[in-house]
Short mmCIF file of C-alpha atoms in Angstrom, two decimals:
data_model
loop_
_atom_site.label_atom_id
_atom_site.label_comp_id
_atom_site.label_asym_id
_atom_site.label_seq_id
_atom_site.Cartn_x
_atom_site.Cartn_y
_atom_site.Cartn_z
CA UNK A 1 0.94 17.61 10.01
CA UNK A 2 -2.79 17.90 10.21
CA UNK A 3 -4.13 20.65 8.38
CA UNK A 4 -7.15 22.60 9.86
CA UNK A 5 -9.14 25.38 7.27
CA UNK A 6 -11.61 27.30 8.88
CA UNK A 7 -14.27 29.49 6.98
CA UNK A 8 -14.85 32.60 8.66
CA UNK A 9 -17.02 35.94 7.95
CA UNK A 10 -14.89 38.11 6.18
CA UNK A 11 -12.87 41.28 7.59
CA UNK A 12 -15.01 44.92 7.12
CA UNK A 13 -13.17 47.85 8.04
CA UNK A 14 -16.56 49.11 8.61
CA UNK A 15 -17.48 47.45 11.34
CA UNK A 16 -14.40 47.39 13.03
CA UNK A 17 -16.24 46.38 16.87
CA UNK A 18 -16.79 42.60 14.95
CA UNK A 19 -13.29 41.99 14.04
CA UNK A 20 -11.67 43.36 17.00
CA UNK A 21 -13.66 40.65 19.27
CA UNK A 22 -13.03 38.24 16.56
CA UNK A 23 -9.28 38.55 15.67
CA UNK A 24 -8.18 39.78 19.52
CA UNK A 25 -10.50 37.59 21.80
CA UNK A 26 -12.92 34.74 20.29
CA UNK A 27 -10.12 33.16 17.64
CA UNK A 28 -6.69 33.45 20.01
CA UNK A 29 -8.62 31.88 22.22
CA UNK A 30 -10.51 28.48 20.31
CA UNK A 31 -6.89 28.51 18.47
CA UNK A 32 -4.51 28.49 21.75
CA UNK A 33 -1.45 26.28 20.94
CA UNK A 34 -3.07 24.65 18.65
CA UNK A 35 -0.92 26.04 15.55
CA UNK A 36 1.92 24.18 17.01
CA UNK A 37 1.26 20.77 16.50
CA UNK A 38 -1.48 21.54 13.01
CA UNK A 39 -1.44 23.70 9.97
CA UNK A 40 -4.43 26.49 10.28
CA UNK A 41 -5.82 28.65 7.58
CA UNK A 42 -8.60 31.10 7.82
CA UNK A 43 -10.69 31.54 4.90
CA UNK A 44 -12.62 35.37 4.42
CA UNK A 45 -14.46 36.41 1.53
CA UNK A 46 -12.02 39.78 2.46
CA UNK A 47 -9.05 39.30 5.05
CA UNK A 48 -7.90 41.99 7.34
CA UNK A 49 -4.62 44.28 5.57
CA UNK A 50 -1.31 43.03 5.98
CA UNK A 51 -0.47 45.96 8.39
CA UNK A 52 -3.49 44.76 10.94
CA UNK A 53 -2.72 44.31 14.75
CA UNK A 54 -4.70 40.88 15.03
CA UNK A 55 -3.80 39.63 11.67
CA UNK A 56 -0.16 40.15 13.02
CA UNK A 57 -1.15 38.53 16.09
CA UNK A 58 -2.79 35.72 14.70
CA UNK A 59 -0.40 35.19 12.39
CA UNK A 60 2.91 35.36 14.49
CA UNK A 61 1.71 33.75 17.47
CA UNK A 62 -1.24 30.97 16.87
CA UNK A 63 0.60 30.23 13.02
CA UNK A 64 -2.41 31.54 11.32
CA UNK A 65 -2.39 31.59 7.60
CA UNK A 66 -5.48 34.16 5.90
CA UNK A 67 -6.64 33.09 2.56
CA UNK A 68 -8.99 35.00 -0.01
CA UNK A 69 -12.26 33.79 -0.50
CA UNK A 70 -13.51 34.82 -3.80
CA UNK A 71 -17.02 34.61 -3.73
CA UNK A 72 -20.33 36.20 -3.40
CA UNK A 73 -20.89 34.81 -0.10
CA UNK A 74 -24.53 33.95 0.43
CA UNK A 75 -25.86 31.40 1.84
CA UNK A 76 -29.36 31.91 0.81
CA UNK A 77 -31.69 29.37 -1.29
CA UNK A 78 -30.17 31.18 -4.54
CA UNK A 79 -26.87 31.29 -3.39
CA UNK A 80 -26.23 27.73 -1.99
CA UNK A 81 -25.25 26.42 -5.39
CA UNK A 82 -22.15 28.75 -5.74
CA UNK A 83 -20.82 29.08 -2.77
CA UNK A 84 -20.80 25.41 -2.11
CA UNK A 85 -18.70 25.50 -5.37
CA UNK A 86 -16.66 28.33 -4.35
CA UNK A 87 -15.90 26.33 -0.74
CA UNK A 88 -15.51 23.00 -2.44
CA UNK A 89 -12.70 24.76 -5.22
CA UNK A 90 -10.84 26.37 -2.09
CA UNK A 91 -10.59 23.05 -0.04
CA UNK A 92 -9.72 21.16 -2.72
CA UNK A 93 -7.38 23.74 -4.15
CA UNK A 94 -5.77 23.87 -0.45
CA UNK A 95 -6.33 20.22 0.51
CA UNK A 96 -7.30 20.86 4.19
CA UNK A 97 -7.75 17.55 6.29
CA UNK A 98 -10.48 18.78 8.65
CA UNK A 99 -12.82 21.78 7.66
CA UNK A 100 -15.00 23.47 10.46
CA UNK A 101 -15.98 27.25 11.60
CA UNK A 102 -14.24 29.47 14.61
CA UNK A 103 -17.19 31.93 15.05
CA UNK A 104 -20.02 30.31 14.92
CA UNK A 105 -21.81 30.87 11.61
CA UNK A 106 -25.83 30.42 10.47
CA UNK A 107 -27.04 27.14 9.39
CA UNK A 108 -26.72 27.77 5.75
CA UNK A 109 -23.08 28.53 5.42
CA UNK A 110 -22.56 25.28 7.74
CA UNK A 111 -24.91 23.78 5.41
CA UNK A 112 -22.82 24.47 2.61
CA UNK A 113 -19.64 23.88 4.40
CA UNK A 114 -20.68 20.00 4.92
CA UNK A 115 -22.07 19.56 1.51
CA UNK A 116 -18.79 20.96 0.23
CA UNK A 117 -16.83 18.79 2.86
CA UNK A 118 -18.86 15.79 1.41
CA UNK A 119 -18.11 16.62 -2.27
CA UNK A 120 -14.59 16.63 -1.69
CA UNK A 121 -14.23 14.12 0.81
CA UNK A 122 -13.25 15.98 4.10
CA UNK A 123 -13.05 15.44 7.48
CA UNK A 124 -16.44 18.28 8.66
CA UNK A 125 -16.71 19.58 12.10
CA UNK A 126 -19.84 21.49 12.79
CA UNK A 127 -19.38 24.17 15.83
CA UNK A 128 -22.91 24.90 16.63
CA UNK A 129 -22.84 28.64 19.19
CA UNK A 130 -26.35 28.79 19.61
CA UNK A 131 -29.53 27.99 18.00
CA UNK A 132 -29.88 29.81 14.98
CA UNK A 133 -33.21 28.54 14.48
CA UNK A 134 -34.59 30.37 17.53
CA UNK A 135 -32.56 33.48 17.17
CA UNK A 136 -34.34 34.05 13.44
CA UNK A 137 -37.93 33.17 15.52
CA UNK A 138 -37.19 36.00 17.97
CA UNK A 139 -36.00 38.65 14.92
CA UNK A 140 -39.27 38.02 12.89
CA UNK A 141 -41.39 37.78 15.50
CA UNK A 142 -39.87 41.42 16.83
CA UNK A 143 -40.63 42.69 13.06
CA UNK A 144 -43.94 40.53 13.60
CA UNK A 145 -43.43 38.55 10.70
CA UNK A 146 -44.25 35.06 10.13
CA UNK A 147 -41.88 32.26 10.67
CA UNK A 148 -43.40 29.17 12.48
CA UNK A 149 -44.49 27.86 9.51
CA UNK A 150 -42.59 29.36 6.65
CA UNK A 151 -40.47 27.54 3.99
CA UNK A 152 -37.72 29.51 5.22
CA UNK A 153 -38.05 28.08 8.70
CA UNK A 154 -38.70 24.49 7.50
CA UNK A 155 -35.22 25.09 4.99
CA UNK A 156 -33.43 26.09 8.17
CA UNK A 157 -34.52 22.61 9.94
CA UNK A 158 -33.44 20.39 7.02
CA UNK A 159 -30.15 22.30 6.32
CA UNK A 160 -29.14 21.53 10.59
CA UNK A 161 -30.06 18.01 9.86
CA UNK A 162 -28.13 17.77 6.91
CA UNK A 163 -25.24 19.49 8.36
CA UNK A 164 -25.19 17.47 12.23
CA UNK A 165 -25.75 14.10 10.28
CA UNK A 166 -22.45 14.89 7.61
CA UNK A 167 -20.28 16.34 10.66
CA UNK A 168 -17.48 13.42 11.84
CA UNK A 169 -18.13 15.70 15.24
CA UNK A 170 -20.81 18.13 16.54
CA UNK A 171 -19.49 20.89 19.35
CA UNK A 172 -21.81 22.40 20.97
CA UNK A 173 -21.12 25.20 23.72
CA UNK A 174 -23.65 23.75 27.11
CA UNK A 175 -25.87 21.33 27.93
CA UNK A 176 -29.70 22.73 26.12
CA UNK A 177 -28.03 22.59 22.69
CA UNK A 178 -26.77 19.48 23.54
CA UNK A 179 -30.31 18.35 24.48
CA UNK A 180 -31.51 19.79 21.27
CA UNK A 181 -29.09 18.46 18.78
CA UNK A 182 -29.73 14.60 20.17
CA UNK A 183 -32.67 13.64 18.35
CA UNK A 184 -31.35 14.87 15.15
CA UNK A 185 -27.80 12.93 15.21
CA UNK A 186 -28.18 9.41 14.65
CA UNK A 187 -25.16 8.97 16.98
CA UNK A 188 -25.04 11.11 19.85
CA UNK A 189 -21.97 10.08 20.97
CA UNK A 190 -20.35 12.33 18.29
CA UNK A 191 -22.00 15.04 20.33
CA UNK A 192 -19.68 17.50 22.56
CA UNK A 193 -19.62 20.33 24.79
CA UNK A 194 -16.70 22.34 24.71
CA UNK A 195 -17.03 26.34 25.60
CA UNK A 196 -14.37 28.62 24.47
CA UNK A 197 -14.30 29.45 28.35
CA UNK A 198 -11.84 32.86 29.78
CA UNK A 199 -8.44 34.23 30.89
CA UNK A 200 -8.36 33.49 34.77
CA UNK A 201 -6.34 36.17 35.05
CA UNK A 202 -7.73 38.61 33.12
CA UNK A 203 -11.41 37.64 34.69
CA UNK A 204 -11.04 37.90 38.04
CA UNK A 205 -13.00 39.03 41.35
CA UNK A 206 -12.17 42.56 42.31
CA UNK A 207 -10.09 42.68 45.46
CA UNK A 208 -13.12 43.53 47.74
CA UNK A 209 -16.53 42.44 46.71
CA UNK A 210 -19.57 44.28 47.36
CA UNK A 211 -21.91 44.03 50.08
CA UNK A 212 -25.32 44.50 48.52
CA UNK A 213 -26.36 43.97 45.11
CA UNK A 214 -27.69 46.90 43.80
CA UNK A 215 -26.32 47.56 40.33
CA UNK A 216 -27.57 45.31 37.62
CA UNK A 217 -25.37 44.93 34.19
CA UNK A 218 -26.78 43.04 30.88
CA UNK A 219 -23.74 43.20 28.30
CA UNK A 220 -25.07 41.81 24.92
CA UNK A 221 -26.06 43.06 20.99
CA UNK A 222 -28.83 44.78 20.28
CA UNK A 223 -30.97 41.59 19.08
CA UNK A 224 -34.47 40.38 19.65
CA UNK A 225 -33.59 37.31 21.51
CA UNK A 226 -31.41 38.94 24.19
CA UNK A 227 -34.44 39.90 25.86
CA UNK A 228 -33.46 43.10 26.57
CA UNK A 229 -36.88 44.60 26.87
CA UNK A 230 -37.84 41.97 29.47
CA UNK A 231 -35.11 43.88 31.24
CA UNK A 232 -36.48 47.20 30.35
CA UNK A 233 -39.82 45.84 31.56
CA UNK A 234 -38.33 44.13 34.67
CA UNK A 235 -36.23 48.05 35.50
CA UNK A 236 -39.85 49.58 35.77
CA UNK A 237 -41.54 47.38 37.94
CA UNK A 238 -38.28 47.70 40.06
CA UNK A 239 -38.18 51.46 39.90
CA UNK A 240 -40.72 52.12 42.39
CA UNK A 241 -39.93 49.20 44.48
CA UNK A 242 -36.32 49.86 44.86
CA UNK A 243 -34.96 53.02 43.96
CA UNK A 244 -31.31 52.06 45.27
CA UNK A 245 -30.96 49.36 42.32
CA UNK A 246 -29.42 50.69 38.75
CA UNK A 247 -29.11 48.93 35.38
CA UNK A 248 -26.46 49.07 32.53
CA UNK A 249 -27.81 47.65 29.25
CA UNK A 250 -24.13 47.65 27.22
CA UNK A 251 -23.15 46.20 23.98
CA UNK A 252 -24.39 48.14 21.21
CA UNK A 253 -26.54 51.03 22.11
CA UNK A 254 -26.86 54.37 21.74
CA UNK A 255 -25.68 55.95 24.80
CA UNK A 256 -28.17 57.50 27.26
CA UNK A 257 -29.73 57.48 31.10
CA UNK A 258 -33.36 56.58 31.18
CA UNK A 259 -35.41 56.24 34.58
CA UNK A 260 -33.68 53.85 36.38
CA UNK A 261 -31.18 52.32 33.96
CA UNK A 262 -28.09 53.59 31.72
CA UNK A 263 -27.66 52.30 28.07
CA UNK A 264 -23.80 52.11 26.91
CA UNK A 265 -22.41 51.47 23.63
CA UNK A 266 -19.03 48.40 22.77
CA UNK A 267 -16.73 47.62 25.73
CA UNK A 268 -13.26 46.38 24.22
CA UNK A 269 -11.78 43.04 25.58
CA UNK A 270 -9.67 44.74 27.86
CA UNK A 271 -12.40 47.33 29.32
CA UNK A 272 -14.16 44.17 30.36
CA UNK A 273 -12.67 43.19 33.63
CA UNK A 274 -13.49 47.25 35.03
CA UNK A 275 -17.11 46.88 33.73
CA UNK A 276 -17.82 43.86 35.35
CA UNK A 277 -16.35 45.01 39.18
CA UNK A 278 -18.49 48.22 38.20
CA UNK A 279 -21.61 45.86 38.92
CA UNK A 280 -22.89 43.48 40.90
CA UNK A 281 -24.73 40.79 39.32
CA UNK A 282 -25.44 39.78 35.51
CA UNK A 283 -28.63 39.96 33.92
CA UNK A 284 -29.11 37.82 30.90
CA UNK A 285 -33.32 36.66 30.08
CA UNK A 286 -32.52 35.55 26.79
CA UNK A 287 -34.97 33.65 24.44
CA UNK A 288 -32.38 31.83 22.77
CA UNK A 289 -28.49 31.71 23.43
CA UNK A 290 -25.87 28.89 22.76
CA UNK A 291 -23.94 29.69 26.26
CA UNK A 292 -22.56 33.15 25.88
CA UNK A 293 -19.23 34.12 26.57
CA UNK A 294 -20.28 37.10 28.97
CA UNK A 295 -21.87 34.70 31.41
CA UNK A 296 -18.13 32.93 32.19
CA UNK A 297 -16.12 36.50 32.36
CA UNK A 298 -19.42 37.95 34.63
CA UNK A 299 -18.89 34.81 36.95
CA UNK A 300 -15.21 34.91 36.75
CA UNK A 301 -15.29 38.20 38.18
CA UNK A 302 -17.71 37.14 41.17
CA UNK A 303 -21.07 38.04 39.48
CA UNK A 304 -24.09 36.33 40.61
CA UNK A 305 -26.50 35.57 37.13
CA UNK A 306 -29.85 35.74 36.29
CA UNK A 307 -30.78 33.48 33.59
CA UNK A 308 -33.33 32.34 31.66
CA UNK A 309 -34.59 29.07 33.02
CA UNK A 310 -35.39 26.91 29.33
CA UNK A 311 -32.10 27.99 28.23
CA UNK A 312 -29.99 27.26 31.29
CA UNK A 313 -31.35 24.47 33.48
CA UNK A 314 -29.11 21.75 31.68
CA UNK A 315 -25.77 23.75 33.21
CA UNK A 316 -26.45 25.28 36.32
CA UNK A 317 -27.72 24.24 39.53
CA UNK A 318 -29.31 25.53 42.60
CA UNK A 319 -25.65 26.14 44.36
CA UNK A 320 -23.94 27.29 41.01
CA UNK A 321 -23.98 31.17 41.06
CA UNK A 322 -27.48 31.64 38.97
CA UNK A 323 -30.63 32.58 39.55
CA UNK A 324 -33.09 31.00 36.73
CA UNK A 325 -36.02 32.29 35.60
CA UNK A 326 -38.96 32.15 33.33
CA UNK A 327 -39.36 35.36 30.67
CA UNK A 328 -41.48 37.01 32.87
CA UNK A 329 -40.78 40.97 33.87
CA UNK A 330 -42.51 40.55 36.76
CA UNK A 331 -40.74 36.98 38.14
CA UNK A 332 -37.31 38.76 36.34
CA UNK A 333 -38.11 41.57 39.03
CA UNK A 334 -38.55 39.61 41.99
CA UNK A 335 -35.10 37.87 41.67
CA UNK A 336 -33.69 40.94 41.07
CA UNK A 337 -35.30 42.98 44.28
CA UNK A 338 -34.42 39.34 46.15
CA UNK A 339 -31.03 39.06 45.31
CA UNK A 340 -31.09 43.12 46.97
CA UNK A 341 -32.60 42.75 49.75
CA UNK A 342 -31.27 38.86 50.72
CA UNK A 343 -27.88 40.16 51.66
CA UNK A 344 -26.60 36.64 52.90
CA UNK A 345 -28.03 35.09 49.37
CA UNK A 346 -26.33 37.44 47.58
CA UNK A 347 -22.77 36.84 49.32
CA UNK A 348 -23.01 33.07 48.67
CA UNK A 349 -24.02 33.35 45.16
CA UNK A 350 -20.80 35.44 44.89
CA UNK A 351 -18.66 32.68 46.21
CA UNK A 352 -20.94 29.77 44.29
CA UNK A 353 -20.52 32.19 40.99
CA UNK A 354 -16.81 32.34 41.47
CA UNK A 355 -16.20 28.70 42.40
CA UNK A 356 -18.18 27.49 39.31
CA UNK A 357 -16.44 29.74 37.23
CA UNK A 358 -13.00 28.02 38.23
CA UNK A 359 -13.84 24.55 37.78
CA UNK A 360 -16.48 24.85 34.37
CA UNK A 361 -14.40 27.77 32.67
CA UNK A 362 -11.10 27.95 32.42
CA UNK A 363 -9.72 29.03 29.13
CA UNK A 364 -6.67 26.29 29.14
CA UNK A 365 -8.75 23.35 30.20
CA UNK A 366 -12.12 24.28 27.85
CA UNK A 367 -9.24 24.71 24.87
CA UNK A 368 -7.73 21.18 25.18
CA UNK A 369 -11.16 19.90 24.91
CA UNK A 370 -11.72 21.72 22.16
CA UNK A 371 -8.74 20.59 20.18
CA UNK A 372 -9.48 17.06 20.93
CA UNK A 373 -13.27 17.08 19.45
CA UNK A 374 -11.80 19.16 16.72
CA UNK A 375 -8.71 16.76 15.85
CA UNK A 376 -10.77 13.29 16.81
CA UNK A 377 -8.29 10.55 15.17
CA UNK A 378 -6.15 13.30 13.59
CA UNK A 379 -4.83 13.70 16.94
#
């Protein structure tokens, strides 16, 4: 039987919001059935008590075995060293066929992950959810601090390479990181999309959809790159345009009305479906993204999306549910106040939403993909 490890940020009872999404959404749902037909461990520098509700889960119905991690954890330039000693002792201490990552992780641990994969001679799958590169752009640049043409920046580019070029396979989550990763793989063909993609049944259109679009949502962290204040931005050129529209910024904020908007703090997994038949359309001008999980539940639901053109235009198309759009308040605006006042747009962008939803992101289908780049020969 094949046997699958997969390094994961470890458990913190302090931060309880990350493991919940992690142990009761984003791992049950890569992992599926997959447990039946594979042996799967989860390594954690610290692994959730034996008394947790998604360890239980995990571990009764996906076949989920946790393992200690003992190291330091850091993926830094000092830190690379030992924990690509610490990773190597636990594989070969465990003797894993395939090594990879469930959430997501930076470059560096994925960096050390491969090189630890290559010391030992394991199969490495790298699981690239977004661009990493971008996303530490956007934070620096927020703090205005220099990136573009740091070390740090340049360590970040040769650690990808590195990483894409050891991987047997490269998953990627939509078509612009697939676009980006080509010219760094010397054999694209190891290349492949697969999304994590949703419960049909738990994301679903509301019984009776709305008429006009007038209430905005953008559900997302609190990060640079989410574009939130192009939102924020877009909302007050809006304001005095169209007093009927409202925004919800949710995710992780402090909660609080403002002008024409109202900012929310965590929605759980299940509070998710009510949130999104609360609203009528999904706002999401990001500056970097791989393809985020809230744009398949919003559409599953019947949500029209506005998107950020550079980061979307390799998945969606003018019939597809989405709006794109450069990161520009003023252009965000105007596809807001037209997707108001264009009632017949609106209602076919809820049916085009919906339909694309059903054929590009159903949980089952996305998950057999998955396990297919994930097991390659092993299968």
């Amino acid at each position: 039987m094949t046997h699958i490890a997969f390094f994961e940020p470890r458990y913190s009872s302090y931060k309880p919001n990350d493991w919940e999404l992690r142990g009761s959404y984003k791992y049950p749902s890569l992992l599926g059935n997959l447990g039946e037909r594979c042996r799967l461990t989860i390594f954690m520098r610290g692994i959730p008590p034996e008394d947790d509700r998604y360890r239980g889960q995990l571990e009764t119905s996906h076949g989920v075995r946790f393992r200690q991690l003992d190291t330091l954890d850091d993926s830094s330039e000092h830190g690379v060293a030992a924990l690509t000693a610490d990773f190597a002792g636990a594989i070969r201490d465990h003797r894993p066929d395939i090594v990879s990552t469930l959430n997501g992780r930076s470059i560096g641990h994925n960096f050390v992950l491969a090189h630890a994969a290559r010391q030992t001679g394991t199969d490495y799958v790298y699981r690239i959810a977004g661009n990493d590169i971008a996303i530490q752009k956007a934070m620096q640049e927020s703090a205005r601090l220099p990136f573009e043409r740091t070390a740090r920046r340049a360590t970040m580019i040769a650690q990808e390479r590195y990483a894409v070029q050891s991987a047997r396979t490269v998953i990627v989550m939509g078509g612009t990181e697939r676009k980006r990763i080509e010219p760094i793989v010397s054999d694209v063909s190891k290349i492949a999309i697969c999304r994590r993609g949703v419960d049909s049944s738990h994301f679903a259109p509301a019984d009776t959809l709305p008429r006009q679009c007038n209430n905005f949502l953008f559900l997302g962290r609190k990060r640079a790159e989410k574009g939130v204040d192009l939102i924020e931005a877009a909302a007050d050129i809006v304001q005095g345009k169209r007093p009927a529209i409202r925004f919800t910024i949710a995710g992780g904020f402090e909660e609080r009305d403002e002008k024409n908007r109202r900012y929310r703090g965590f929605y759980g997994y299940d509070d998710l479906p009510e949130l999104y038949h609360e609203h009528d359309a999904l706002l999401l001008p990001a500056r970097s993204e791989g393809f985020p999980q809230v744009v398949m539940e919003a559409m599953s639901c019947g949500l029209p999306a506005i998107l950020s053109h550079h980061l979307f235009e390799q998945d969606f198309g003018i019939q597809d549910g989405a709006e794109l759009v450069a990161l520009d308040a003023a252009e965000i605006a105007a596809a807001i106040m037209a997707l108001h006042d264009e009632t017949g747009k609106f209602a076919a962008m809820q049916g085009e939403a919906v339909t694309h939803a059903r054929e590009h992101f159903d949980a089952a289908t996305n998950g057999k993909t998955y396990h297919a780049a994930l097991l390659g020969g092993s299968q």
